[in-house]
Amino acid sequence: MLNVLLQSHLRLNRGFRTVMVFEKLASQIKRLSLSSSCSGDYSESSDSSSTSEVKDPRDAIVQRPEDYSECRSLTLANGIKCLLISDGDQDELSDPSSSDKSAAAMAVKVGSAQEPSDTPGLAHLLEHMLFMGCKKYPNENEYDNFLSLHGGSSNATTDYELTSYLFDVSTEHFEGALDRFAHQFICPSLKKASVKREVEAVDSEYMEGLQSDTQKLEAIFISLIQPEHPFNRFTAGNKETLLEDVEEITHELRKFYDQFYSANAMYLCMVSPEPLDRMEEMSKVFEQIPNKKTLLLSWEDYPLPKLSCNFIKYYPVKDKTKLMLIWFLKSQQKNYRSKPNDYVSWCIGHEGKGSLLSYLKSKGYAVSVECGTSAGGFDDSSNFTRLDIVIKLSDKGLKMYRDVITLVFQYIEMLKRKLPCSRIFKEMEKIHTIDFDNLEAEDPYERVEDLVENMTLYPPKHYLSGPELMFEYNPRLITEVVNSLTPQSVTVVLQSKSFKDECLETEKWYKGKFSSGVLEQSFIGVLSRVSGGDFHLPDPNPYIPEDFDLKDITLEGPPSAPTLISTERKHKTWFHKDEVFEQPECFIYFHIFSKYVGRDLTTFALNSLNVVLLENRIAETFYPAKLAGLESEIDIQKDGWHFKFNGYNDKMMKFFRKLIYEVFDNDNKKTFIFNFTAVKVGRIILDKSFQQSIY
């Protein structure tokens, strides 16, 4: 890891002279280049990791090169699938507070989609009730009290097809916590006396959702799909649905638990400094959970959701103007090795030259485009995978929303003509591999939370790497996804605070205000005949790092402090070699000092405005660098401009040099961006804390 501090005393209006001085600094930094060998090969034919319990090395759990934890995948006698991770040899510097923590999570393949239609929220209520005492530990607060006493915490979530429970605790008390955790699944009390209080907790969570645009929109979509679809249900539950008859609800809870909470539907993940053999011994307590041979339901062959309308106007809680185009595709969960949905989303959401966003910005229609699929819930399931294009509109874009929709389909048409493209897949594969190799260590709690869900989606070999890596190129699946993005199957959502008088329909549970309608057939016909326009596929990314060799550098002076390596009249340069993390990363801090920047509020505001304009101007040029792990931040302080650069070292100087040149190029300012930015900066100036920081 390389740290370079640059300090320069230059007047900001002398751009050419600044760049000339910068060239001297850049040449000094380049000589101090550092990186580390961290790139792995994760092709299907060869895996670089191994685990002590695997007979065939090809079935070893794939781990990143710098992950020295030991992993073991096994199945308990009653059918529970387990993943054990012993991280006792891991470097604890990233999070010293978690160095003596252990964690465990249990996922049960049952959720709201399996609950009776006449008791909405039953699965969610059972999630709350399960840990309110059990036969061995009848005190309903025993589990929570034990964790609190020993530095632990817990959580649980209910989704359509999955319910997850997790906790962490000091390692010294891990076995005691595991015993309490396991017995809640073995024989929970499910007392009638606890129902009313837990329904109040469920209702409180429901009430929080009443102010969430995400919850309101999802509820609107659910209310509009075919009534017989298993996902057409109110999943959260509240006092209205769960407190009508406490006796009956208690009976239904027990019935639901008895039917679906079976060992063959459970997945257990444990992370601890304890040795693997010791962890396997501790896991045996879960073998007391009965295996009822529950039929694991899947909605893979069920019809896809079909909304009763294809054009929705939505009146939001927050003042955000958006256009959303939504498709329900057949489930992509089994296609994780090639990730065709991610591939298409990568292209549509690209922000470089020739992209959809680039053109929308040039027309003054939009300021951002996002494309992809969220995990779980009403986004990704065994039945469908939802692909969303979300465009943040300007006022002009709202007025011209039909033009924006047309441009989206022009871009999709270009993709249909030019995809699949192996070069794009190879770039994604490289970037995903580099990111996986250099993932920051998570604390045990976060780790089990992610991994226990992975266990329900991927084979043991890919429990760790399944969601992260691109394993194989599959042109057929890419073509299938992009060909599914048709005008006939899209649902368009237009969101604006200006729709108050138009949105006269109210969704039952979350009270979202909307209007439902249809796109005219004539407009759908126009969208079906569009050309590819002037769009093109993303250009090759010149910033993807390739050199990961670690080079030794020896400097005089104490290793704990930066070393001054250059002093001239206009600038000073410090260097610090990191001796701890040894990652292939470089950090550059570049300060341009000026007494004029913070001399008064107006000057400071103008400099702030200039920075945001600059960031908007260079965003397109440097988007490929961002994808490749290179980041920059420009900040205005009272003493001048502060630049921060960080990312993989190999292409850092190319990125650094090009960006600094762009800083002093004053051409190409857009009126639309200026107006948008002026409003943003104006809001900042009105903030009292901001004003106090100046004077």
XYZ file of C-alpha atoms in Angstrom:
695
model
C 0.000 0.000 0.000
C 1.335 3.390 -1.006
C 0.520 6.671 0.668
C 1.664 9.928 -0.911
C 0.923 13.379 0.458
C 1.317 16.300 -1.913
C 1.180 19.854 -0.681
C 1.243 22.784 -3.074
C 0.913 26.551 -2.633
C -0.464 27.666 -5.985
C -2.964 30.216 -7.161
C -5.992 28.375 -8.530
C -6.329 30.526 -11.638
C -2.910 29.543 -12.998
C -3.962 26.190 -14.428
C -1.101 25.658 -16.907
C 1.582 26.413 -14.345
C -0.110 24.109 -11.832
C -0.046 21.237 -14.310
C 3.642 21.807 -15.063
C 4.476 21.597 -11.352
C 2.240 18.544 -11.073
C 4.283 16.735 -13.756
C 7.335 16.907 -11.491
C 5.324 15.481 -8.624
C 3.863 12.714 -10.765
C 7.263 11.504 -11.883
C 8.383 11.291 -8.239
C 5.323 9.274 -7.263
C 5.680 6.866 -10.167
C 9.099 5.776 -8.925
C 7.486 4.729 -5.641
C 5.054 2.296 -7.273
C 3.894 -0.566 -5.027
C 1.475 -3.447 -5.460
C 0.800 -6.961 -4.267
C 0.166 -10.278 -5.959
C -3.525 -10.843 -5.275
C -5.151 -11.960 -8.522
C -6.619 -15.464 -8.627
C -7.940 -17.747 -11.351
C -11.492 -18.890 -10.713
C -12.346 -20.598 -13.999
C -14.540 -23.657 -13.731
C -11.691 -25.952 -14.747
C -9.314 -24.957 -11.959
C -9.799 -23.695 -8.411
C -6.922 -22.367 -6.331
C -8.298 -23.055 -2.857
C -8.708 -26.158 -0.721
C -10.434 -27.238 2.451
C -9.376 -29.916 4.898
C -12.583 -31.921 4.511
C -12.740 -32.204 0.691
C -11.833 -35.504 -0.978
C -11.704 -34.113 -4.532
C -9.670 -30.851 -4.743
C -11.965 -29.664 -7.545
C -14.796 -29.476 -5.001
C -12.860 -27.295 -2.548
C -14.620 -24.173 -1.292
C -13.303 -21.279 -3.388
C -11.643 -18.652 -1.175
C -9.798 -15.458 -1.997
C -5.979 -15.803 -1.907
C -5.536 -13.679 1.223
C -8.307 -15.438 3.152
C -6.424 -17.729 5.520
C -9.489 -18.972 7.356
C -10.285 -22.672 7.251
C -13.647 -23.767 5.840
C -15.611 -26.958 6.173
C -18.895 -27.886 4.537
C -20.875 -30.766 6.021
C -24.350 -32.140 6.532
C -25.540 -33.036 10.033
C -27.189 -36.381 10.733
C -30.657 -34.825 10.536
C -30.013 -33.129 7.154
C -29.036 -29.590 8.187
C -26.403 -28.234 5.818
C -23.512 -26.528 7.634
C -20.689 -24.175 6.764
C -18.016 -23.811 9.429
C -15.322 -21.133 9.185
C -12.421 -20.971 11.594
C -10.833 -17.536 11.322
C -8.441 -17.798 14.258
C -5.393 -16.961 12.125
C -6.935 -13.950 10.422
C -5.372 -10.511 10.694
C -7.514 -8.659 13.206
C -6.301 -5.148 12.379
C -9.272 -4.327 10.174
C -11.693 -4.517 13.100
C -10.079 -5.081 16.502
C -13.487 -4.934 18.222
C -14.555 -8.161 16.492
C -11.311 -10.081 17.126
C -12.832 -12.174 19.930
C -16.323 -12.526 18.513
C -18.046 -15.607 17.149
C -21.279 -15.651 15.181
C -23.857 -18.082 13.850
C -26.830 -17.872 11.516
C -29.661 -20.220 10.625
C -31.674 -19.888 7.411
C -34.969 -21.739 7.018
C -36.316 -22.166 3.488
C -39.776 -20.935 4.328
C -41.255 -17.472 4.282
C -44.293 -15.355 3.669
C -45.159 -17.102 0.402
C -46.060 -20.268 2.361
C -48.272 -18.681 5.016
C -52.084 -19.017 4.872
C -53.682 -16.255 2.810
C -56.132 -15.424 5.603
C -53.383 -14.631 8.157
C -51.047 -12.086 6.491
C -47.836 -11.644 8.476
C -47.923 -15.067 10.170
C -44.399 -16.023 9.015
C -43.093 -12.667 10.245
C -44.805 -13.112 13.617
C -43.298 -16.597 13.997
C -39.865 -15.068 13.400
C -40.534 -12.817 16.427
C -42.104 -15.544 18.569
C -39.547 -18.291 17.998
C -37.025 -16.810 20.437
C -39.447 -16.063 23.253
C -38.485 -19.099 25.323
C -38.232 -22.852 24.733
C -38.559 -26.098 26.668
C -34.953 -26.093 27.943
C -34.851 -22.309 28.545
C -38.451 -21.325 29.399
C -37.666 -17.716 30.346
C -38.682 -15.746 27.265
C -35.795 -13.289 27.724
C -33.106 -15.923 28.348
C -31.589 -15.793 24.858
C -31.457 -11.981 24.601
C -30.223 -11.582 28.165
C -27.415 -14.090 27.640
C -26.222 -12.303 24.511
C -26.409 -8.863 26.124
C -24.477 -10.044 29.148
C -21.654 -11.353 26.969
C -21.235 -8.577 24.404
C -23.551 -10.063 21.802
C -26.421 -9.031 19.556
C -29.041 -10.729 17.401
C -31.391 -10.144 14.495
C -33.842 -11.960 12.246
C -35.529 -11.299 8.896
C -38.480 -12.763 7.017
C -38.655 -12.807 3.215
C -41.007 -14.478 0.750
C -39.036 -17.736 0.605
C -36.523 -17.479 3.431
C -36.389 -16.671 7.139
C -32.989 -15.993 8.715
C -31.815 -15.763 12.324
C -28.346 -14.708 13.476
C -26.330 -13.640 16.510
C -22.821 -12.835 17.651
C -21.234 -13.148 21.087
C -17.833 -13.251 22.735
C -16.067 -16.465 21.751
C -15.730 -17.541 25.372
C -19.529 -17.871 25.539
C -20.144 -19.075 21.981
C -21.079 -22.618 22.994
C -23.594 -21.381 25.574
C -25.158 -19.048 23.011
C -25.299 -21.831 20.409
C -27.132 -24.087 22.848
C -29.757 -21.411 23.515
C -29.979 -20.629 19.797
C -30.448 -24.280 18.808
C -33.118 -25.059 21.401
C -35.377 -22.291 20.086
C -35.613 -24.392 16.896
C -35.794 -27.717 18.735
C -38.792 -26.937 20.923
C -39.959 -23.283 21.035
C -42.588 -22.304 23.621
C -44.792 -20.140 21.327
C -46.780 -18.980 24.355
C -50.141 -17.344 23.920
C -49.144 -14.782 26.574
C -46.331 -13.504 24.345
C -48.389 -13.112 21.183
C -49.963 -9.718 21.850
C -46.647 -8.074 22.752
C -44.885 -9.481 19.691
C -47.749 -8.428 17.427
C -47.180 -4.910 18.763
C -43.521 -5.208 17.688
C -44.571 -6.463 14.244
C -47.049 -3.603 13.948
C -44.345 -1.103 14.892
C -42.153 -2.337 12.028
C -45.127 -2.077 9.685
C -45.769 1.528 10.765
C -42.179 2.473 9.894
C -42.836 1.338 6.337
C -45.633 3.843 5.935
C -43.008 6.520 5.268
C -40.962 4.442 2.836
C -41.375 4.984 -0.907
C -39.721 1.616 -1.528
C -42.304 -0.173 0.631
C -45.198 1.773 -0.867
C -44.165 1.044 -4.457
C -43.594 -2.649 -3.768
C -47.028 -2.864 -2.136
C -48.568 -1.195 -5.190
C -46.905 -3.701 -7.534
C -48.070 -6.602 -5.355
C -51.634 -5.310 -5.307
C -51.674 -5.195 -9.116
C -50.373 -8.703 -9.916
C -52.735 -11.616 -10.477
C -54.583 -12.466 -7.208
C -53.653 -16.149 -7.365
C -49.912 -15.469 -7.488
C -48.186 -16.668 -4.272
C -46.423 -13.315 -3.899
C -49.664 -11.340 -3.954
C -49.905 -10.919 -0.193
C -49.300 -8.463 2.628
C -46.181 -9.944 4.207
C -45.382 -7.621 7.118
C -48.541 -8.148 9.138
C -50.008 -5.721 11.678
C -52.514 -5.584 14.522
C -55.409 -5.713 12.088
C -54.335 -9.048 10.560
C -52.789 -10.722 13.625
C -54.753 -9.650 16.717
C -58.319 -10.489 15.781
C -58.203 -13.826 17.649
C -55.095 -14.456 19.796
C -56.131 -18.048 20.497
C -56.456 -18.819 16.801
C -53.217 -17.026 15.889
C -51.322 -19.021 18.547
C -52.725 -22.214 17.047
C -51.728 -21.116 13.527
C -48.198 -20.277 14.691
C -47.721 -23.782 16.087
C -49.208 -25.336 12.961
C -46.939 -23.278 10.659
C -43.863 -24.152 12.746
C -44.722 -27.861 12.817
C -45.260 -27.969 9.062
C -42.287 -25.981 7.765
C -39.556 -25.730 10.415
C -37.783 -28.967 9.572
C -34.073 -29.852 9.616
C -34.067 -30.659 5.895
C -35.085 -27.023 5.226
C -32.323 -25.503 7.368
C -28.857 -24.082 6.708
C -26.390 -23.282 9.489
C -23.316 -21.054 9.232
C -20.787 -20.584 12.045
C -17.751 -18.250 12.097
C -15.364 -18.362 15.056
C -11.690 -18.351 16.042
C -12.312 -21.854 17.388
C -10.717 -24.786 15.474
C -12.915 -26.542 12.914
C -13.093 -29.803 14.847
C -14.270 -27.932 17.933
C -16.880 -26.055 15.897
C -18.137 -29.279 14.350
C -18.503 -30.727 17.836
C -20.515 -27.664 18.951
C -22.780 -27.949 15.902
C -24.010 -31.390 17.025
C -26.614 -29.773 19.293
C -28.564 -28.838 16.142
C -29.003 -32.538 15.329
C -31.807 -32.529 17.909
C -33.966 -30.503 15.497
C -36.405 -33.013 13.987
C -36.311 -33.763 10.266
C -39.954 -33.810 9.207
C -38.971 -34.332 5.556
C -40.810 -31.156 4.666
C -41.444 -30.647 0.960
C -39.351 -27.611 -0.033
C -41.584 -25.462 -2.182
C -40.251 -23.719 -5.279
C -42.136 -21.361 -7.560
C -39.823 -21.930 -10.521
C -42.564 -23.321 -12.790
C -45.256 -20.918 -11.599
C -46.423 -18.200 -14.049
C -44.514 -14.916 -13.826
C -46.191 -11.939 -12.124
C -48.380 -10.001 -14.522
C -49.637 -6.577 -13.510
C -53.140 -5.467 -14.431
C -51.690 -2.262 -15.922
C -48.419 -1.210 -17.541
C -48.279 2.518 -16.718
C -48.301 3.810 -13.145
C -48.023 7.341 -11.817
C -46.889 7.524 -8.203
C -47.056 10.383 -5.698
C -43.976 9.908 -3.452
C -43.242 10.764 0.169
C -39.841 12.252 -0.730
C -39.400 14.860 -3.428
C -37.632 12.639 -5.947
C -38.591 12.597 -9.613
C -37.945 9.255 -11.276
C -38.807 7.146 -14.278
C -38.721 3.380 -13.737
C -38.934 0.667 -16.375
C -39.548 -2.778 -14.857
C -39.482 -6.280 -16.320
C -40.300 -9.579 -14.626
C -37.899 -12.121 -16.139
C -37.777 -15.822 -15.428
C -35.620 -16.508 -12.390
C -31.884 -16.056 -12.968
C -30.779 -17.628 -9.685
C -29.543 -20.817 -11.347
C -27.546 -18.812 -13.900
C -25.112 -17.468 -11.312
C -22.046 -18.831 -13.117
C -22.568 -16.539 -16.115
C -24.755 -13.829 -14.506
C -26.491 -12.708 -17.736
C -28.752 -10.344 -15.798
C -25.713 -8.585 -14.306
C -24.078 -8.462 -17.737
C -27.017 -6.668 -19.367
C -27.458 -4.376 -16.346
C -23.741 -3.476 -16.523
C -24.222 -2.245 -20.117
C -27.452 -0.320 -19.507
C -26.180 1.280 -16.300
C -22.808 2.241 -17.798
C -22.002 5.942 -17.456
C -19.166 6.308 -19.977
C -19.111 7.604 -23.547
C -21.860 6.296 -25.807
C -23.998 5.319 -22.808
C -27.670 5.945 -22.164
C -26.846 8.302 -19.294
C -24.362 10.257 -21.406
C -27.040 11.049 -23.982
C -29.745 11.793 -21.408
C -27.404 14.263 -19.690
C -26.551 15.942 -22.980
C -30.287 16.513 -23.572
C -30.793 17.766 -20.018
C -33.251 14.950 -19.268
C -31.592 13.102 -16.387
C -28.796 13.119 -13.835
C -28.454 9.390 -13.130
C -29.325 5.953 -14.505
C -29.268 2.773 -12.445
C -29.985 -0.728 -13.687
C -30.040 -4.059 -11.903
C -31.734 -6.413 -9.493
C -31.832 -6.192 -5.713
C -31.381 -9.324 -3.624
C -34.364 -11.245 -2.275
C -37.954 -10.280 -1.712
C -40.004 -8.991 -4.600
C -36.840 -8.562 -6.700
C -35.173 -11.963 -6.983
C -36.846 -15.295 -6.238
C -37.227 -18.850 -7.492
C -40.158 -17.592 -9.591
C -38.797 -14.432 -11.174
C -35.949 -11.962 -11.342
C -36.938 -8.317 -11.623
C -34.786 -6.063 -13.777
C -35.265 -2.351 -13.080
C -33.991 0.690 -14.951
C -34.295 3.702 -12.633
C -33.694 7.166 -14.087
C -33.517 10.285 -11.925
C -35.200 12.932 -14.063
C -34.761 16.679 -14.344
C -37.825 18.903 -14.679
C -37.276 18.840 -18.425
C -36.976 15.054 -18.375
C -40.310 14.762 -16.578
C -42.017 16.806 -19.277
C -40.318 14.767 -22.002
C -40.662 11.361 -20.315
C -41.897 9.729 -23.533
C -38.707 10.798 -25.266
C -36.729 9.326 -22.363
C -38.587 6.004 -22.681
C -37.906 6.012 -26.433
C -34.198 6.581 -25.833
C -34.120 3.660 -23.375
C -35.555 1.341 -26.021
C -33.135 2.710 -28.612
C -30.296 1.706 -26.294
C -31.851 -1.733 -25.756
C -32.186 -2.139 -29.528
C -28.486 -1.359 -29.897
C -27.739 -4.064 -27.304
C -29.876 -6.573 -29.193
C -27.862 -5.910 -32.342
C -24.385 -5.902 -30.777
C -24.581 -8.334 -27.873
C -23.268 -10.720 -26.785
C -19.727 -9.340 -26.644
C -17.010 -11.527 -25.124
C -14.728 -8.527 -24.514
C -17.239 -7.002 -22.061
C -17.585 -10.320 -20.241
C -13.801 -10.611 -19.915
C -13.602 -7.106 -18.445
C -16.375 -7.891 -15.959
C -14.693 -11.190 -15.104
C -11.384 -9.428 -14.387
C -12.954 -6.696 -12.272
C -15.084 -9.143 -10.295
C -12.043 -11.349 -9.686
C -9.895 -8.440 -8.516
C -12.661 -7.185 -6.228
C -13.181 -10.675 -4.778
C -9.462 -11.151 -4.218
C -9.304 -7.861 -2.340
C -12.551 -7.957 -0.377
C -12.207 -6.267 2.981
C -12.610 -8.642 5.900
C -16.081 -8.587 7.441
C -16.739 -9.077 11.114
C -18.242 -12.500 11.998
C -21.779 -11.094 12.339
C -21.822 -9.601 8.834
C -20.133 -12.661 7.425
C -22.663 -15.212 8.650
C -25.509 -12.918 7.590
C -24.294 -12.988 3.973
C -23.059 -16.566 3.848
C -26.140 -18.277 5.255
C -28.196 -16.822 2.400
C -25.498 -17.875 -0.091
C -25.856 -21.423 1.210
C -29.470 -21.536 0.035
C -28.521 -20.411 -3.493
C -25.161 -21.971 -4.391
C -23.407 -25.352 -4.137
C -20.881 -25.710 -1.278
C -17.958 -25.052 -3.607
C -19.273 -21.544 -4.267
C -20.708 -20.578 -0.871
C -18.151 -17.740 -0.659
C -17.617 -16.887 -4.310
C -21.025 -17.524 -5.906
C -22.377 -13.957 -5.845
C -18.972 -12.361 -6.517
C -17.356 -14.081 -9.516
C -18.104 -14.522 -13.219
C -17.328 -18.197 -13.920
C -18.313 -18.784 -17.534
C -19.366 -16.876 -20.659
C -22.798 -17.919 -21.928
C -23.894 -15.943 -25.025
C -27.228 -17.768 -25.215
C -28.343 -16.641 -21.758
C -27.240 -13.051 -22.420
C -29.289 -13.022 -25.613
C -32.309 -14.418 -23.761
C -32.185 -11.641 -21.153
C -31.744 -8.743 -23.565
C -34.461 -10.118 -25.885
C -36.848 -10.212 -22.889
C -36.669 -6.413 -22.550
C -39.585 -5.607 -24.831
C -42.124 -2.753 -24.911
C -44.895 -5.348 -24.635
C -43.624 -6.704 -21.299
C -42.436 -3.497 -19.604
C -44.135 -1.746 -16.692
C -43.464 2.008 -16.633
C -43.600 3.951 -13.344
C -43.424 7.745 -13.329
C -42.842 9.316 -9.920
C -43.231 12.986 -9.051
C -44.511 15.312 -6.340
C -46.446 17.111 -9.120
C -48.859 14.148 -9.397
C -50.767 14.880 -6.190
C -54.046 15.648 -7.961
C -53.679 12.817 -10.478
C -52.959 9.940 -8.080
C -56.430 9.149 -6.755
C -55.970 5.421 -6.028
C -54.704 4.285 -2.597
C -52.994 0.963 -1.909
C -54.631 -0.822 1.040
C -51.744 -1.472 3.431
C -49.021 1.157 2.940
C -51.407 3.859 1.665
C -49.349 4.687 -1.421
C -51.050 7.185 -3.740
C -50.992 6.206 -7.416
C -52.910 6.015 -10.670
C -52.937 2.948 -12.899
C -53.245 3.078 -16.659
C -51.969 1.639 -19.909
C -49.462 2.724 -22.518
C -51.149 3.432 -25.834
C -50.714 0.687 -28.414
C -49.515 3.303 -30.871
C -46.686 4.267 -28.500
C -45.777 0.610 -27.910
C -45.661 0.254 -31.693
C -43.243 3.178 -31.954
C -41.028 1.643 -29.262
C -41.037 -1.680 -31.132
C -39.658 -0.060 -34.297
C -36.849 2.104 -32.887
C -33.312 1.984 -34.234
C -30.142 1.724 -32.167
C -29.581 5.485 -32.422
C -26.065 6.826 -31.841
C -25.427 4.559 -28.877
C -22.558 2.108 -28.731
C -21.228 -0.515 -26.330
C -18.885 0.614 -23.546
C -15.361 1.275 -24.805
C -12.515 -0.966 -23.607
C -11.548 -0.052 -20.048
C -7.930 1.188 -19.935
C -7.792 1.283 -16.132
C -8.160 -2.399 -15.232
C -5.019 -3.270 -13.222
C -2.729 -6.039 -14.439
C 0.484 -5.731 -12.429
C 0.160 -6.981 -8.862
C 3.825 -7.568 -8.038
C 5.015 -6.305 -4.677
C 8.162 -4.188 -4.904
C 10.329 -3.456 -1.907
C 11.108 0.189 -1.120
C 13.437 1.289 1.650
C 13.433 4.870 2.893
C 15.299 6.565 5.686
C 13.339 7.767 8.695
C 10.785 6.242 11.059
C 8.320 3.877 9.290
C 5.387 5.209 11.307
C 5.552 8.719 9.824
C 5.543 10.122 6.255
C 8.981 10.965 4.838
C 9.589 14.291 3.097
C 11.084 13.295 -0.274
C 10.897 16.573 -2.213
C 10.942 20.278 -1.332
C 10.658 23.068 -3.873
C 9.472 26.658 -3.756
C 5.920 25.844 -4.786
C 5.384 22.361 -3.420
C 6.398 19.626 -0.981
C 5.974 15.868 -1.316
C 5.780 13.250 1.444
C 5.794 9.481 1.099
C 4.629 6.799 3.511
C 5.083 3.083 2.929
C 2.454 0.956 4.587
C 4.008 -1.942 6.487
C 0.792 -3.453 7.832
C -1.852 -4.350 5.254
C 0.353 -5.014 2.194
C -2.467 -4.496 -0.274
C -2.066 -3.479 -3.942
C -3.464 -0.038 -3.233
C -2.224 3.524 -3.466
C -3.480 6.610 -1.641
C -2.603 10.089 -2.861
C -3.562 13.261 -1.023
C -3.010 16.388 -3.107
C -3.657 19.788 -1.506
C -3.696 23.123 -3.302
C -3.595 25.854 -0.692
C -5.167 29.258 -1.268
C -6.092 31.905 1.263
C -8.773 33.215 -1.088
C -11.031 30.138 -1.058
C -12.458 30.681 2.421
C -12.165 34.438 2.729
C -15.964 34.937 2.613
C -19.154 32.961 2.100
C -19.632 34.013 -1.525
C -16.147 32.949 -2.599
C -16.509 29.665 -0.762
C -19.895 29.018 -2.419
C -18.467 29.747 -5.876
C -15.593 27.343 -5.286
C -18.053 24.687 -4.067
C -20.150 25.254 -7.170
C -17.067 24.885 -9.343
C -16.180 21.553 -7.711
C -19.607 20.022 -8.294
C -19.568 21.286 -11.894
C -16.161 19.716 -12.320
C -17.293 16.401 -10.876
C -20.245 16.319 -13.268
C -18.009 17.206 -16.210
C -15.438 14.479 -15.582
C -17.837 11.741 -14.417
C -18.265 10.280 -17.909
C -14.537 10.274 -18.696
C -13.532 8.583 -15.462
C -16.415 6.154 -15.003
C -14.244 3.275 -16.367
C -11.641 4.112 -13.702
C -14.319 3.880 -11.021
C -15.337 0.449 -12.293
C -11.695 -0.618 -12.082
C -11.419 0.378 -8.433
C -9.915 3.871 -8.827
C -11.656 6.620 -6.872
C -11.209 10.350 -6.462
C -12.695 12.937 -4.146
C -12.471 16.704 -4.476
C -13.256 18.741 -1.407
C -13.285 22.463 -0.657
C -11.940 23.625 2.697
C -11.165 27.081 4.047
C -7.501 26.680 3.101
C -8.007 25.524 -0.503
C -8.788 22.516 -2.659
C -8.170 18.985 -1.327
C -7.879 16.022 -3.703
C -7.937 12.401 -2.542
C -7.139 9.455 -4.798
C -7.233 5.790 -3.897
C -7.369 2.443 -5.628
C -5.234 -0.252 -7.202
C -1.730 1.000 -7.811
C -1.045 -0.320 -11.322
C -3.019 2.311 -13.280
C -3.121 4.984 -10.583
C -0.671 7.373 -12.233
C -2.525 7.224 -15.547
C -5.724 8.102 -13.702
C -4.079 10.751 -11.499
C -2.367 12.573 -14.381
C -5.445 12.619 -16.627
C -7.756 13.840 -13.881
C -5.471 16.685 -12.820
C -5.306 17.912 -16.417
C -9.123 17.833 -16.529
C -9.326 19.945 -13.383
C -7.823 22.911 -15.184
C -9.806 22.513 -18.385
C -12.624 25.053 -18.090
C -14.447 24.146 -21.311
C -17.692 22.247 -21.761
C -19.760 23.487 -18.813
C -23.427 22.623 -19.288
C -26.203 25.077 -18.400
C -28.439 22.226 -17.229
C -25.784 20.874 -14.891
C -25.042 24.395 -13.675
C -28.679 24.978 -12.725
C -28.970 21.592 -11.039
C -25.739 22.157 -9.112
C -26.613 25.726 -8.079
C -29.719 24.434 -6.316
C -27.649 21.747 -4.571
C -25.006 24.205 -3.376
C -27.665 26.721 -2.343
C -29.156 24.149 0.001
C -25.741 23.551 1.533
C -25.188 27.249 2.156
C -28.469 27.496 4.057
C -27.297 24.846 6.511
C -26.290 26.533 9.768
C -23.519 24.069 10.532
C -22.001 24.797 7.144
C -22.027 28.548 7.793
C -20.407 28.050 11.176
C -17.613 26.030 9.607
C -16.621 29.015 7.475
C -16.446 31.657 10.179
